JSON list of C-alpha atoms in Angstrom, two decimals:
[
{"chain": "A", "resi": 1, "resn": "UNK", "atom": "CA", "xyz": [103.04, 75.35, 102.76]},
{"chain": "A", "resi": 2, "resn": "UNK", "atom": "CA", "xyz": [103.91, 76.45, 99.39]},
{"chain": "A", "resi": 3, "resn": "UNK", "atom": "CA", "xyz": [101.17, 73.61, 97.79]},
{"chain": "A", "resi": 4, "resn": "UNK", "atom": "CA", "xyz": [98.63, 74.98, 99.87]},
{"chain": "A", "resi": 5, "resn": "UNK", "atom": "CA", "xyz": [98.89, 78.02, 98.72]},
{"chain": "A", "resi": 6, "resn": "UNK", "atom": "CA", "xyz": [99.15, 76.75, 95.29]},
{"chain": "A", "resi": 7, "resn": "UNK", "atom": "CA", "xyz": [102.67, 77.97, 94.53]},
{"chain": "A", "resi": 8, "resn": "UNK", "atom": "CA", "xyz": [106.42, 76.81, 94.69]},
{"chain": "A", "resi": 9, "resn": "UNK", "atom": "CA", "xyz": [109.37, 76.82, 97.23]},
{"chain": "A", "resi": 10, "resn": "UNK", "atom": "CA", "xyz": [111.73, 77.99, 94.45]},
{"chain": "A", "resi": 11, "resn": "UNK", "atom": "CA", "xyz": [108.77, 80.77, 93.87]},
{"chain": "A", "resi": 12, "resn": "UNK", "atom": "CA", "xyz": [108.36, 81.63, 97.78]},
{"chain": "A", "resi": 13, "resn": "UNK", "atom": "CA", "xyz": [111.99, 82.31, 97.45]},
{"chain": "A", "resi": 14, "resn": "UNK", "atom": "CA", "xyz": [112.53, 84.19, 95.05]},
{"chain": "A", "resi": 15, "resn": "UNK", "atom": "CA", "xyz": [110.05, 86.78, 96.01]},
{"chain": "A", "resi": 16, "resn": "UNK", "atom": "CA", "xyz": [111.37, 86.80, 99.07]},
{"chain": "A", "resi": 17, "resn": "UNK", "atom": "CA", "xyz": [114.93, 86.85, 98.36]},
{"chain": "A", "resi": 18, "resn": "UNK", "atom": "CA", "xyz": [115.53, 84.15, 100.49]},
{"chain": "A", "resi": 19, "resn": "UNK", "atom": "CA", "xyz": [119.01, 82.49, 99.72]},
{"chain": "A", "resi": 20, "resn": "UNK", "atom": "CA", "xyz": [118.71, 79.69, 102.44]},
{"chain": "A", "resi": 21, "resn": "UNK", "atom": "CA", "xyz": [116.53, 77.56, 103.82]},
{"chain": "A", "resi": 22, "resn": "UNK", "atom": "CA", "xyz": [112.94, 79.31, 105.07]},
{"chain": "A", "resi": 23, "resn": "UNK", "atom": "CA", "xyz": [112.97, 79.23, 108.70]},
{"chain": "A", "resi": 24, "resn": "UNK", "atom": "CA", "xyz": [109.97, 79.72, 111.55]},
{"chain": "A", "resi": 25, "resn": "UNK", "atom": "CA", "xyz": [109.41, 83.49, 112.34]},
{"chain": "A", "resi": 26, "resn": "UNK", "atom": "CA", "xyz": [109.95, 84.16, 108.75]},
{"chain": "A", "resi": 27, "resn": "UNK", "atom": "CA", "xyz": [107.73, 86.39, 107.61]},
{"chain": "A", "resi": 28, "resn": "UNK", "atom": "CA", "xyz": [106.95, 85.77, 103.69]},
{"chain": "A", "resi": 29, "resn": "UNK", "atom": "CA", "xyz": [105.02, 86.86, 100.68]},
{"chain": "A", "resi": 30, "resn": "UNK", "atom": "CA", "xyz": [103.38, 83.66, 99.03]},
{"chain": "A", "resi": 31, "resn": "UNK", "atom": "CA", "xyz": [101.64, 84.09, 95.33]},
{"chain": "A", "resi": 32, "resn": "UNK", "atom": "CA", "xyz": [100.24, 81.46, 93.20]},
{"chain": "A", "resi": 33, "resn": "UNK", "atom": "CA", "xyz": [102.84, 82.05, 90.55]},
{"chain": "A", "resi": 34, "resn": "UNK", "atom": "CA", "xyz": [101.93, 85.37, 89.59]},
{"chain": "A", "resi": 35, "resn": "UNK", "atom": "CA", "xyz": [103.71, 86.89, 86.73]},
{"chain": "A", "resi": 36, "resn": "UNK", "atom": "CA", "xyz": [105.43, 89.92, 87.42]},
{"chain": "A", "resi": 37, "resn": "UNK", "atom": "CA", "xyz": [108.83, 91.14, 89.34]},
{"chain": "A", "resi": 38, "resn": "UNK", "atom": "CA", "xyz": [110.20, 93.12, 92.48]},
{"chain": "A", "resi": 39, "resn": "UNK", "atom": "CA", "xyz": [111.13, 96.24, 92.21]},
{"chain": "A", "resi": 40, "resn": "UNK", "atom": "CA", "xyz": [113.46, 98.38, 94.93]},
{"chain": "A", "resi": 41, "resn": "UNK", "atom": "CA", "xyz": [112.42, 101.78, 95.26]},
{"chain": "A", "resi": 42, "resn": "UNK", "atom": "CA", "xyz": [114.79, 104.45, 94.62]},
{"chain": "A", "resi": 43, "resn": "UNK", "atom": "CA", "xyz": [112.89, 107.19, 96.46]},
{"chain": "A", "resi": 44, "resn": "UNK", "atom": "CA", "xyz": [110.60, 107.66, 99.31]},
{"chain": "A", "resi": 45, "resn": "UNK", "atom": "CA", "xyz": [107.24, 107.72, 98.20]},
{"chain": "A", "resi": 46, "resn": "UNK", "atom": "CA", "xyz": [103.66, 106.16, 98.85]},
{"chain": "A", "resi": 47, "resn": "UNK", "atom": "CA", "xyz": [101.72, 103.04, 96.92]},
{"chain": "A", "resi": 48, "resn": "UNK", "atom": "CA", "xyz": [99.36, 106.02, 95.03]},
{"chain": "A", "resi": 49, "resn": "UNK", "atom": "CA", "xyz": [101.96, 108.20, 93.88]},
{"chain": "A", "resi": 50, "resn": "UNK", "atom": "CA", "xyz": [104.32, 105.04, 92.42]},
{"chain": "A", "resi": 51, "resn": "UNK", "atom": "CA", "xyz": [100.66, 103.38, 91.11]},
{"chain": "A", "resi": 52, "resn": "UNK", "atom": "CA", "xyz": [99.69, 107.09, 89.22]},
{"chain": "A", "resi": 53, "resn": "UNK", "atom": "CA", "xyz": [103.82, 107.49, 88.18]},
{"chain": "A", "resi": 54, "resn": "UNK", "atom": "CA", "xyz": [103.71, 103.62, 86.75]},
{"chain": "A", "resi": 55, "resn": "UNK", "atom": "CA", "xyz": [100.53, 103.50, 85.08]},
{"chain": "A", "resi": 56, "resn": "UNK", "atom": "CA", "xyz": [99.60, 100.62, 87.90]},
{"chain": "A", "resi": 57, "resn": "UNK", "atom": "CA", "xyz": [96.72, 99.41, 89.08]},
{"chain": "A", "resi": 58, "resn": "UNK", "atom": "CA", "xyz": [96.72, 100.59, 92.63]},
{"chain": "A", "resi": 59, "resn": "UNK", "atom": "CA", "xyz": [94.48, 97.88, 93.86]},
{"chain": "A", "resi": 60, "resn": "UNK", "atom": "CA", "xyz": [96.43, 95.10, 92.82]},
{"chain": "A", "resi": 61, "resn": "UNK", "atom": "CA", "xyz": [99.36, 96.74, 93.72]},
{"chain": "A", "resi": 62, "resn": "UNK", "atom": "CA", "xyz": [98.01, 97.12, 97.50]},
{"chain": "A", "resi": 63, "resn": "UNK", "atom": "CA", "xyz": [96.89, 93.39, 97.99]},
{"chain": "A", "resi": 64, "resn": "UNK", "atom": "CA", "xyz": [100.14, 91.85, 96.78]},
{"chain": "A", "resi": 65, "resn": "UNK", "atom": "CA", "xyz": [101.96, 93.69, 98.84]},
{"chain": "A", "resi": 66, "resn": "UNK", "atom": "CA", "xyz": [100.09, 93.51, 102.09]},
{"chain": "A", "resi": 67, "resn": "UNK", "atom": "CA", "xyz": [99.30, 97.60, 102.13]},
{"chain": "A", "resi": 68, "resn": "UNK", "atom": "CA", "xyz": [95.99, 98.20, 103.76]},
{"chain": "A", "resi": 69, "resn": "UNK", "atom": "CA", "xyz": [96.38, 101.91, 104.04]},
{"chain": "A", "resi": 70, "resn": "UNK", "atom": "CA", "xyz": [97.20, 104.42, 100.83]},
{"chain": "A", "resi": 71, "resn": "UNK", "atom": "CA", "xyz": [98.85, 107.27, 102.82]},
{"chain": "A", "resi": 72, "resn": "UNK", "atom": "CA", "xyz": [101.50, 104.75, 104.39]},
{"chain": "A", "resi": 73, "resn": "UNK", "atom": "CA", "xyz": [105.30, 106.01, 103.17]},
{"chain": "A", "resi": 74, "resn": "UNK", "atom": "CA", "xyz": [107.23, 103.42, 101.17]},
{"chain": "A", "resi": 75, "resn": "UNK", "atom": "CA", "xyz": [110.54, 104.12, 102.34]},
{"chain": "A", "resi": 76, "resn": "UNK", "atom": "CA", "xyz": [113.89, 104.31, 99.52]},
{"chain": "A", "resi": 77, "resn": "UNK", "atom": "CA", "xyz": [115.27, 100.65, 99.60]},
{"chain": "A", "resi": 78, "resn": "UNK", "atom": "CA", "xyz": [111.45, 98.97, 99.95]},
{"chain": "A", "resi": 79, "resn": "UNK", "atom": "CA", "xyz": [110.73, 96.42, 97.54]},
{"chain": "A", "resi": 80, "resn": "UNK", "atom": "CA", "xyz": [107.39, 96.05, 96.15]},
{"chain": "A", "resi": 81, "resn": "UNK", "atom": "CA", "xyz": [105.98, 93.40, 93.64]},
{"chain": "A", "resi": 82, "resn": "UNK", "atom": "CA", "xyz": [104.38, 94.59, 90.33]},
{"chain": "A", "resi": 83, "resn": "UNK", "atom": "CA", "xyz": [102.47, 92.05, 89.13]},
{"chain": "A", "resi": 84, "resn": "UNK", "atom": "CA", "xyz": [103.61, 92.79, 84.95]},
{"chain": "A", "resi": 85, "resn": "UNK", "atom": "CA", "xyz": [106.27, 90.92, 83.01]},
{"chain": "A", "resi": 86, "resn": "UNK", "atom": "CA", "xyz": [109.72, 92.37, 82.49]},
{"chain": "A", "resi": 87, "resn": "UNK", "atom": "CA", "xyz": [108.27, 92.26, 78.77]},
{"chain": "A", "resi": 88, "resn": "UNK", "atom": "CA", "xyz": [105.03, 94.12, 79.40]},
{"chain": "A", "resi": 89, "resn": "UNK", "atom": "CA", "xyz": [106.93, 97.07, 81.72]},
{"chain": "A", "resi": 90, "resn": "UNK", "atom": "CA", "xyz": [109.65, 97.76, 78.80]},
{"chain": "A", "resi": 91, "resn": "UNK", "atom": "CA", "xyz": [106.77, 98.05, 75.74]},
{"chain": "A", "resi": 92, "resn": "UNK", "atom": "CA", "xyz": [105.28, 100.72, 78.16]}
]
């Protein structure tokens, strides 16, 4: 699956947080090695409000992580991929 899709198991892992083997029903994220990092949200919010707070491109922001619609609430806890190095979010 994971060279189909033009990625890595260790990749499809990690941005999953999967720490054993992936298993059928899973449901997963799968990226072609895109640079960037999860990040758990500390607050209820929605994908507009964290793209305007960040700086983010809210487009991007809504295809990597599967949100079709801008008014849904990203609950405290969620984790959402931002598709910027560790490097580029610090220099910000």
């Amino acid at each position: 699956m994971a060279s189909i899709f033009g990625s890595t198991v260790g990749h499809i892992t990690e941005v999953n947080h999967i720490k054993g083997p992936i298993r059928p029903g899973n449901v997963l994220v799968i990226t072609d090695e895109e640079k960037g990092f999860v990040y758990e949200l500390p607050e209820k919010t929605n994908i507009v409000v964290f793209a305007n707070k960040y700086n983010l491109n809210l487009e991007d922001l809504m295809t990597l992580n599967y949100i079709q619609d801008e008014t849904e609430i990203l609950f405290e806890g969620s984790e959402i991929f931002i598709n910027i190095t560790d490097e580029q979010a610090i220099s910000k």
